Amino acid sequence: MDIKHVKDYIYWLYYQYLLITCSYVLEPWEQSMFHTITVTVFAMVLYTAYVFVPIHVRLAFEFFSQIFGGQPESTV
């Protein structure tokens, strides 16, 4: 794949982002604040999902395995 095509595709994705969020009508300082807040919130969601989702999935698996007749853990 040519570098120019990749660059054009990334620019197209960024333009779609601007159109979807309507941030193309903001002033430059407003745009930077909006992007900063958006990236921060997105990063916090990813971090929270990375830390807490595996724990909840494991607990749900243990809960449903006990309900549906899983092997009880040894008390030794």
mmCIF file of N, CA, C and O in Angstrom:
data_model
loop_
_atom_site.group_PDB
_atom_site.id
_atom_site.type_symbol
_atom_site.label_atom_id
_atom_site.label_comp_id
_atom_site.label_asym_id
_atom_site.label_seq_id
_atom_site.Cartn_x
_atom_site.Cartn_y
_atom_site.Cartn_z
ATOM 1 N N MET A 1 0.836 -1.172 0.000
ATOM 2 C CA MET A 1 0.000 0.000 0.000
ATOM 3 C C MET A 1 0.887 1.244 0.000
ATOM 4 O O MET A 1 1.868 1.322 0.730
ATOM 5 N N ASP A 2 0.526 2.192 -0.789
ATOM 6 C CA ASP A 2 1.311 3.412 -0.938
ATOM 7 C C ASP A 2 1.101 4.324 0.274
ATOM 8 O O ASP A 2 0.012 4.401 0.839
ATOM 9 N N ILE A 3 2.159 5.021 0.674
ATOM 10 C CA ILE A 3 2.094 5.929 1.827
ATOM 11 C C ILE A 3 1.086 7.050 1.571
ATOM 12 O O ILE A 3 0.380 7.464 2.482
ATOM 13 N N LYS A 4 0.999 7.511 0.355
ATOM 14 C CA LYS A 4 0.060 8.588 0.035
ATOM 15 C C LYS A 4 -1.377 8.142 0.272
ATOM 16 O O LYS A 4 -2.190 8.912 0.789
ATOM 17 N N HIS A 5 -1.684 6.896 -0.066
ATOM 18 C CA HIS A 5 -3.037 6.388 0.155
ATOM 19 C C HIS A 5 -3.342 6.260 1.644
ATOM 20 O O HIS A 5 -4.457 6.555 2.074
ATOM 21 N N VAL A 6 -2.369 5.852 2.414
ATOM 22 C CA VAL A 6 -2.558 5.738 3.861
ATOM 23 C C VAL A 6 -2.780 7.122 4.460
ATOM 24 O O VAL A 6 -3.665 7.319 5.296
ATOM 25 N N LYS A 7 -1.980 8.068 4.030
ATOM 26 C CA LYS A 7 -2.121 9.443 4.521
ATOM 27 C C LYS A 7 -3.488 10.005 4.155
ATOM 28 O O LYS A 7 -4.152 10.626 4.989
ATOM 29 N N ASP A 8 -3.926 9.777 2.922
ATOM 30 C CA ASP A 8 -5.244 10.249 2.499
ATOM 31 C C ASP A 8 -6.358 9.574 3.293
ATOM 32 O O ASP A 8 -7.347 10.210 3.656
ATOM 33 N N TYR A 9 -6.202 8.288 3.581
ATOM 34 C CA TYR A 9 -7.219 7.564 4.335
ATOM 35 C C TYR A 9 -7.309 8.081 5.762
ATOM 36 O O TYR A 9 -8.411 8.257 6.301
ATOM 37 N N ILE A 10 -6.163 8.338 6.390
ATOM 38 C CA ILE A 10 -6.165 8.879 7.755
ATOM 39 C C ILE A 10 -6.787 10.273 7.767
ATOM 40 O O ILE A 10 -7.563 10.606 8.666
ATOM 41 N N TYR A 11 -6.454 11.081 6.765
ATOM 42 C CA TYR A 11 -7.066 12.405 6.677
ATOM 43 C C TYR A 11 -8.569 12.287 6.495
ATOM 44 O O TYR A 11 -9.329 13.042 7.094
ATOM 45 N N TRP A 12 -9.021 11.324 5.687
ATOM 46 C CA TRP A 12 -10.451 11.112 5.461
ATOM 47 C C TRP A 12 -11.142 10.697 6.764
ATOM 48 O O TRP A 12 -12.233 11.176 7.077
ATOM 49 N N LEU A 13 -10.501 9.796 7.552
ATOM 50 C CA LEU A 13 -11.075 9.387 8.832
ATOM 51 C C LEU A 13 -11.184 10.572 9.796
ATOM 52 O O LEU A 13 -12.193 10.722 10.498
ATOM 53 N N TYR A 14 -10.155 11.395 9.823
ATOM 54 C CA TYR A 14 -10.196 12.579 10.692
ATOM 55 C C TYR A 14 -11.298 13.533 10.252
ATOM 56 O O TYR A 14 -12.015 14.085 11.080
ATOM 57 N N TYR A 15 -11.475 13.702 8.964
ATOM 58 C CA TYR A 15 -12.534 14.558 8.437
ATOM 59 C C TYR A 15 -13.906 13.998 8.811
ATOM 60 O O TYR A 15 -14.809 14.749 9.191
ATOM 61 N N GLN A 16 -14.076 12.684 8.738
ATOM 62 C CA GLN A 16 -15.336 12.063 9.146
ATOM 63 C C GLN A 16 -15.593 12.304 10.632
ATOM 64 O O GLN A 16 -16.723 12.571 11.043
ATOM 65 N N TYR A 17 -14.544 12.206 11.444
ATOM 66 C CA TYR A 17 -14.664 12.484 12.873
ATOM 67 C C TYR A 17 -15.123 13.926 13.104
ATOM 68 O O TYR A 17 -16.001 14.183 13.930
ATOM 69 N N LEU A 18 -14.529 14.859 12.376
ATOM 70 C CA LEU A 18 -14.936 16.261 12.508
ATOM 71 C C LEU A 18 -16.392 16.458 12.110
ATOM 72 O O LEU A 18 -17.127 17.209 12.758
ATOM 73 N N LEU A 19 -16.819 15.787 11.056
ATOM 74 C CA LEU A 19 -18.203 15.928 10.608
ATOM 75 C C LEU A 19 -19.188 15.299 11.588
ATOM 76 O O LEU A 19 -20.233 15.875 11.881
ATOM 77 N N ILE A 20 -18.863 14.125 12.093
ATOM 78 C CA ILE A 20 -19.772 13.436 12.998
ATOM 79 C C ILE A 20 -19.929 14.198 14.316
ATOM 80 O O ILE A 20 -21.032 14.300 14.851
ATOM 81 N N THR A 21 -18.848 14.718 14.834
ATOM 82 C CA THR A 21 -18.905 15.438 16.111
ATOM 83 C C THR A 21 -19.258 16.912 15.940
ATOM 84 O O THR A 21 -19.436 17.605 16.940
ATOM 85 N N CYS A 22 -19.365 17.366 14.714
ATOM 86 C CA CYS A 22 -19.660 18.773 14.410
ATOM 87 C C CYS A 22 -18.615 19.719 15.000
ATOM 88 O O CYS A 22 -18.904 20.881 15.282
ATOM 89 N N SER A 23 -17.419 19.230 15.203
ATOM 90 C CA SER A 23 -16.386 20.077 15.792
ATOM 91 C C SER A 23 -15.667 20.932 14.751
ATOM 92 O O SER A 23 -14.834 21.759 15.116
ATOM 93 N N TYR A 24 -15.995 20.762 13.475
ATOM 94 C CA TYR A 24 -15.384 21.595 12.445
ATOM 95 C C TYR A 24 -15.884 23.026 12.505
ATOM 96 O O TYR A 24 -15.276 23.925 11.937
ATOM 97 N N VAL A 25 -17.001 23.272 13.214
ATOM 98 C CA VAL A 25 -17.536 24.628 13.318
ATOM 99 C C VAL A 25 -16.977 25.373 14.528
ATOM 100 O O VAL A 25 -17.271 26.544 14.710
ATOM 101 N N LEU A 26 -16.176 24.693 15.336
ATOM 102 C CA LEU A 26 -15.608 25.325 16.520
ATOM 103 C C LEU A 26 -14.367 26.128 16.155
ATOM 104 O O LEU A 26 -13.708 25.867 15.156
ATOM 105 N N GLU A 27 -14.060 27.081 17.022
ATOM 106 C CA GLU A 27 -12.824 27.830 16.855
ATOM 107 C C GLU A 27 -11.650 26.922 17.234
ATOM 108 O O GLU A 27 -11.843 25.915 17.910
ATOM 109 N N PRO A 28 -10.438 27.273 16.799
ATOM 110 C CA PRO A 28 -9.297 26.385 17.068
ATOM 111 C C PRO A 28 -9.078 26.063 18.541
ATOM 112 O O PRO A 28 -8.793 24.914 18.893
ATOM 113 N N TRP A 29 -9.204 27.041 19.433
ATOM 114 C CA TRP A 29 -9.002 26.756 20.849
ATOM 115 C C TRP A 29 -10.124 25.881 21.386
ATOM 116 O O TRP A 29 -9.889 25.031 22.254
ATOM 117 N N GLU A 30 -11.342 26.034 20.867
ATOM 118 C CA GLU A 30 -12.450 25.181 21.279
ATOM 119 C C GLU A 30 -12.248 23.750 20.763
ATOM 120 O O GLU A 30 -12.548 22.782 21.469
ATOM 121 N N GLN A 31 -11.734 23.653 19.551
ATOM 122 C CA GLN A 31 -11.453 22.330 18.993
ATOM 123 C C GLN A 31 -10.417 21.592 19.828
ATOM 124 O O GLN A 31 -10.576 20.400 20.114
ATOM 125 N N SER A 32 -9.360 22.278 20.221
ATOM 126 C CA SER A 32 -8.324 21.613 21.009
ATOM 127 C C SER A 32 -8.859 21.174 22.367
ATOM 128 O O SER A 32 -8.537 20.082 22.843
ATOM 129 N N MET A 33 -9.691 21.991 23.002
ATOM 130 C CA MET A 33 -10.304 21.599 24.264
ATOM 131 C C MET A 33 -11.229 20.402 24.070
ATOM 132 O O MET A 33 -11.221 19.455 24.865
ATOM 133 N N PHE A 34 -12.028 20.425 23.020
ATOM 134 C CA PHE A 34 -12.949 19.328 22.734
ATOM 135 C C PHE A 34 -12.188 18.029 22.486
ATOM 136 O O PHE A 34 -12.538 16.974 23.022
ATOM 137 N N HIS A 35 -11.117 18.091 21.693
ATOM 138 C CA HIS A 35 -10.327 16.889 21.402
ATOM 139 C C HIS A 35 -9.633 16.371 22.657
ATOM 140 O O HIS A 35 -9.558 15.158 22.869
ATOM 141 N N THR A 36 -9.140 17.280 23.488
ATOM 142 C CA THR A 36 -8.476 16.874 24.724
ATOM 143 C C THR A 36 -9.443 16.139 25.643
ATOM 144 O O THR A 36 -9.117 15.078 26.192
ATOM 145 N N ILE A 37 -10.632 16.685 25.815
ATOM 146 C CA ILE A 37 -11.634 16.050 26.668
ATOM 147 C C ILE A 37 -12.066 14.706 26.083
ATOM 148 O O ILE A 37 -12.189 13.712 26.799
ATOM 149 N N THR A 38 -12.267 14.656 24.768
ATOM 150 C CA THR A 38 -12.688 13.415 24.124
ATOM 151 C C THR A 38 -11.634 12.327 24.275
ATOM 152 O O THR A 38 -11.957 11.180 24.623
ATOM 153 N N VAL A 39 -10.377 12.651 24.047
ATOM 154 C CA VAL A 39 -9.303 11.665 24.171
ATOM 155 C C VAL A 39 -9.157 11.214 25.618
ATOM 156 O O VAL A 39 -8.953 10.020 25.893
ATOM 157 N N THR A 40 -9.290 12.136 26.567
ATOM 158 C CA THR A 40 -9.178 11.792 27.979
ATOM 159 C C THR A 40 -10.285 10.831 28.400
ATOM 160 O O THR A 40 -10.026 9.823 29.071
ATOM 161 N N VAL A 41 -11.514 11.120 28.012
ATOM 162 C CA VAL A 41 -12.638 10.247 28.363
ATOM 163 C C VAL A 41 -12.461 8.876 27.710
ATOM 164 O O VAL A 41 -12.682 7.833 28.347
ATOM 165 N N PHE A 42 -12.062 8.845 26.460
ATOM 166 C CA PHE A 42 -11.850 7.580 25.767
ATOM 167 C C PHE A 42 -10.755 6.758 26.441
ATOM 168 O O PHE A 42 -10.889 5.542 26.625
ATOM 169 N N ALA A 43 -9.676 7.409 26.850
ATOM 170 C CA ALA A 43 -8.579 6.710 27.538
ATOM 171 C C ALA A 43 -9.047 6.163 28.890
ATOM 172 O O ALA A 43 -8.675 5.042 29.267
ATOM 173 N N MET A 44 -9.850 6.921 29.619
ATOM 174 C CA MET A 44 -10.352 6.439 30.896
ATOM 175 C C MET A 44 -11.279 5.240 30.717
ATOM 176 O O MET A 44 -11.238 4.288 31.515
ATOM 177 N N VAL A 45 -12.101 5.250 29.685
ATOM 178 C CA VAL A 45 -12.982 4.114 29.414
ATOM 179 C C VAL A 45 -12.161 2.876 29.070
ATOM 180 O O VAL A 45 -12.443 1.772 29.559
ATOM 181 N N LEU A 46 -11.147 3.027 28.238
ATOM 182 C CA LEU A 46 -10.302 1.886 27.893
ATOM 183 C C LEU A 46 -9.574 1.336 29.110
ATOM 184 O O LEU A 46 -9.496 0.115 29.302
ATOM 185 N N TYR A 47 -9.040 2.202 29.947
ATOM 186 C CA TYR A 47 -8.332 1.758 31.143
ATOM 187 C C TYR A 47 -9.281 1.027 32.089
ATOM 188 O O TYR A 47 -8.947 -0.034 32.625
ATOM 189 N N THR A 48 -10.474 1.578 32.295
ATOM 190 C CA THR A 48 -11.444 0.951 33.174
ATOM 191 C C THR A 48 -11.858 -0.409 32.646
ATOM 192 O O THR A 48 -11.978 -1.375 33.412
ATOM 193 N N ALA A 49 -12.070 -0.506 31.347
ATOM 194 C CA ALA A 49 -12.429 -1.792 30.753
ATOM 195 C C ALA A 49 -11.288 -2.788 30.911
ATOM 196 O O ALA A 49 -11.517 -3.966 31.215
ATOM 197 N N TYR A 50 -10.072 -2.357 30.744
ATOM 198 C CA TYR A 50 -8.902 -3.231 30.871
ATOM 199 C C TYR A 50 -8.742 -3.748 32.299
ATOM 200 O O TYR A 50 -8.382 -4.905 32.517
ATOM 201 N N VAL A 51 -9.031 -2.917 33.280
ATOM 202 C CA VAL A 51 -8.813 -3.296 34.668
ATOM 203 C C VAL A 51 -9.988 -4.093 35.236
ATOM 204 O O VAL A 51 -9.792 -5.117 35.889
ATOM 205 N N PHE A 52 -11.222 -3.656 34.988
ATOM 206 C CA PHE A 52 -12.354 -4.214 35.703
ATOM 207 C C PHE A 52 -13.150 -5.273 34.945
ATOM 208 O O PHE A 52 -13.794 -6.109 35.575
ATOM 209 N N VAL A 53 -13.158 -5.256 33.636
ATOM 210 C CA VAL A 53 -13.965 -6.231 32.894
ATOM 211 C C VAL A 53 -13.481 -7.664 33.118
ATOM 212 O O VAL A 53 -14.309 -8.554 33.358
ATOM 213 N N PRO A 54 -12.184 -7.968 33.080
ATOM 214 C CA PRO A 54 -11.778 -9.357 33.332
ATOM 215 C C PRO A 54 -12.202 -9.879 34.704
ATOM 216 O O PRO A 54 -12.581 -11.046 34.840
ATOM 217 N N ILE A 55 -12.175 -9.035 35.720
ATOM 218 C CA ILE A 55 -12.593 -9.442 37.054
ATOM 219 C C ILE A 55 -14.074 -9.811 37.050
ATOM 220 O O ILE A 55 -14.481 -10.844 37.587
ATOM 221 N N HIS A 56 -14.895 -8.967 36.425
ATOM 222 C CA HIS A 56 -16.328 -9.227 36.401
ATOM 223 C C HIS A 56 -16.666 -10.445 35.553
ATOM 224 O O HIS A 56 -17.583 -11.199 35.878
ATOM 225 N N VAL A 57 -15.940 -10.659 34.487
ATOM 226 C CA VAL A 57 -16.174 -11.842 33.661
ATOM 227 C C VAL A 57 -15.841 -13.099 34.456
ATOM 228 O O VAL A 57 -16.585 -14.090 34.417
ATOM 229 N N ARG A 58 -14.745 -13.095 35.192
ATOM 230 C CA ARG A 58 -14.375 -14.255 36.005
ATOM 231 C C ARG A 58 -15.417 -14.517 37.089
ATOM 232 O O ARG A 58 -15.824 -15.656 37.307
ATOM 233 N N LEU A 59 -15.879 -13.457 37.757
ATOM 234 C CA LEU A 59 -16.887 -13.633 38.794
ATOM 235 C C LEU A 59 -18.204 -14.148 38.209
ATOM 236 O O LEU A 59 -18.869 -15.002 38.813
ATOM 237 N N ALA A 60 -18.586 -13.655 37.057
ATOM 238 C CA ALA A 60 -19.810 -14.139 36.412
ATOM 239 C C ALA A 60 -19.660 -15.592 36.008
ATOM 240 O O ALA A 60 -20.599 -16.394 36.153
ATOM 241 N N PHE A 61 -18.488 -15.973 35.499
ATOM 242 C CA PHE A 61 -18.243 -17.368 35.127
ATOM 243 C C PHE A 61 -18.347 -18.280 36.342
ATOM 244 O O PHE A 61 -18.962 -19.349 36.290
ATOM 245 N N GLU A 62 -17.751 -17.878 37.457
ATOM 246 C CA GLU A 62 -17.839 -18.669 38.678
ATOM 247 C C GLU A 62 -19.277 -18.781 39.163
ATOM 248 O O GLU A 62 -19.731 -19.854 39.575
ATOM 249 N N PHE A 63 -20.018 -17.687 39.119
ATOM 250 C CA PHE A 63 -21.410 -17.683 39.561
ATOM 251 C C PHE A 63 -22.252 -18.639 38.726
ATOM 252 O O PHE A 63 -22.990 -19.472 39.259
ATOM 253 N N PHE A 64 -22.150 -18.537 37.406
ATOM 254 C CA PHE A 64 -22.969 -19.387 36.545
ATOM 255 C C PHE A 64 -22.497 -20.837 36.553
ATOM 256 O O PHE A 64 -23.312 -21.746 36.352
ATOM 257 N N SER A 65 -21.221 -21.085 36.794
ATOM 258 C CA SER A 65 -20.770 -22.473 36.872
ATOM 259 C C SER A 65 -21.303 -23.133 38.142
ATOM 260 O O SER A 65 -21.583 -24.326 38.144
ATOM 261 N N GLN A 66 -21.477 -22.378 39.221
ATOM 262 C CA GLN A 66 -22.072 -22.934 40.430
ATOM 263 C C GLN A 66 -23.556 -23.200 40.236
ATOM 264 O O GLN A 66 -24.083 -24.200 40.715
ATOM 265 N N ILE A 67 -24.245 -22.315 39.534
ATOM 266 C CA ILE A 67 -25.676 -22.495 39.296
ATOM 267 C C ILE A 67 -25.944 -23.711 38.428
ATOM 268 O O ILE A 67 -26.843 -24.497 38.698
ATOM 269 N N PHE A 68 -25.169 -23.894 37.377
ATOM 270 C CA PHE A 68 -25.418 -24.955 36.423
ATOM 271 C C PHE A 68 -24.638 -26.231 36.723
ATOM 272 O O PHE A 68 -24.361 -27.022 35.831
ATOM 273 N N GLY A 69 -24.281 -26.452 37.978
ATOM 274 C CA GLY A 69 -23.709 -27.723 38.383
ATOM 275 C C GLY A 69 -22.242 -27.901 38.141
ATOM 276 O O GLY A 69 -21.799 -28.992 37.813
ATOM 277 N N GLY A 70 -21.476 -26.868 38.300
ATOM 278 C CA GLY A 70 -20.030 -26.997 38.163
ATOM 279 C C GLY A 70 -19.465 -27.764 39.349
ATOM 280 O O GLY A 70 -20.126 -28.001 40.354
ATOM 281 N N GLN A 71 -18.245 -28.197 39.246
ATOM 282 C CA GLN A 71 -17.579 -28.938 40.313
ATOM 283 C C GLN A 71 -17.299 -27.994 41.483
ATOM 284 O O GLN A 71 -16.736 -26.927 41.288
ATOM 285 N N PRO A 72 -17.676 -28.365 42.707
ATOM 286 C CA PRO A 72 -17.369 -27.502 43.859
ATOM 287 C C PRO A 72 -15.860 -27.518 44.125
ATOM 288 O O PRO A 72 -15.174 -28.499 43.866
ATOM 289 N N GLU A 73 -15.371 -26.415 44.648
ATOM 290 C CA GLU A 73 -13.956 -26.322 44.967
ATOM 291 C C GLU A 73 -13.643 -27.138 46.203
ATOM 292 O O GLU A 73 -14.471 -27.291 47.107
ATOM 293 N N SER A 74 -12.457 -27.676 46.270
ATOM 294 C CA SER A 74 -12.030 -28.481 47.406
ATOM 295 C C SER A 74 -11.811 -27.586 48.622
ATOM 296 O O SER A 74 -11.321 -26.458 48.500
ATOM 297 N N THR A 75 -12.181 -28.085 49.783
ATOM 298 C CA THR A 75 -12.015 -27.298 51.016
ATOM 299 C C THR A 75 -10.750 -27.675 51.753
ATOM 300 O O THR A 75 -10.551 -27.255 52.892
ATOM 301 N N VAL A 76 -9.899 -28.467 51.142
ATOM 302 C CA VAL A 76 -8.671 -28.915 51.801
ATOM 303 C C VAL A 76 -7.647 -27.831 51.816
ATOM 304 O O VAL A 76 -7.354 -27.103 51.019
#
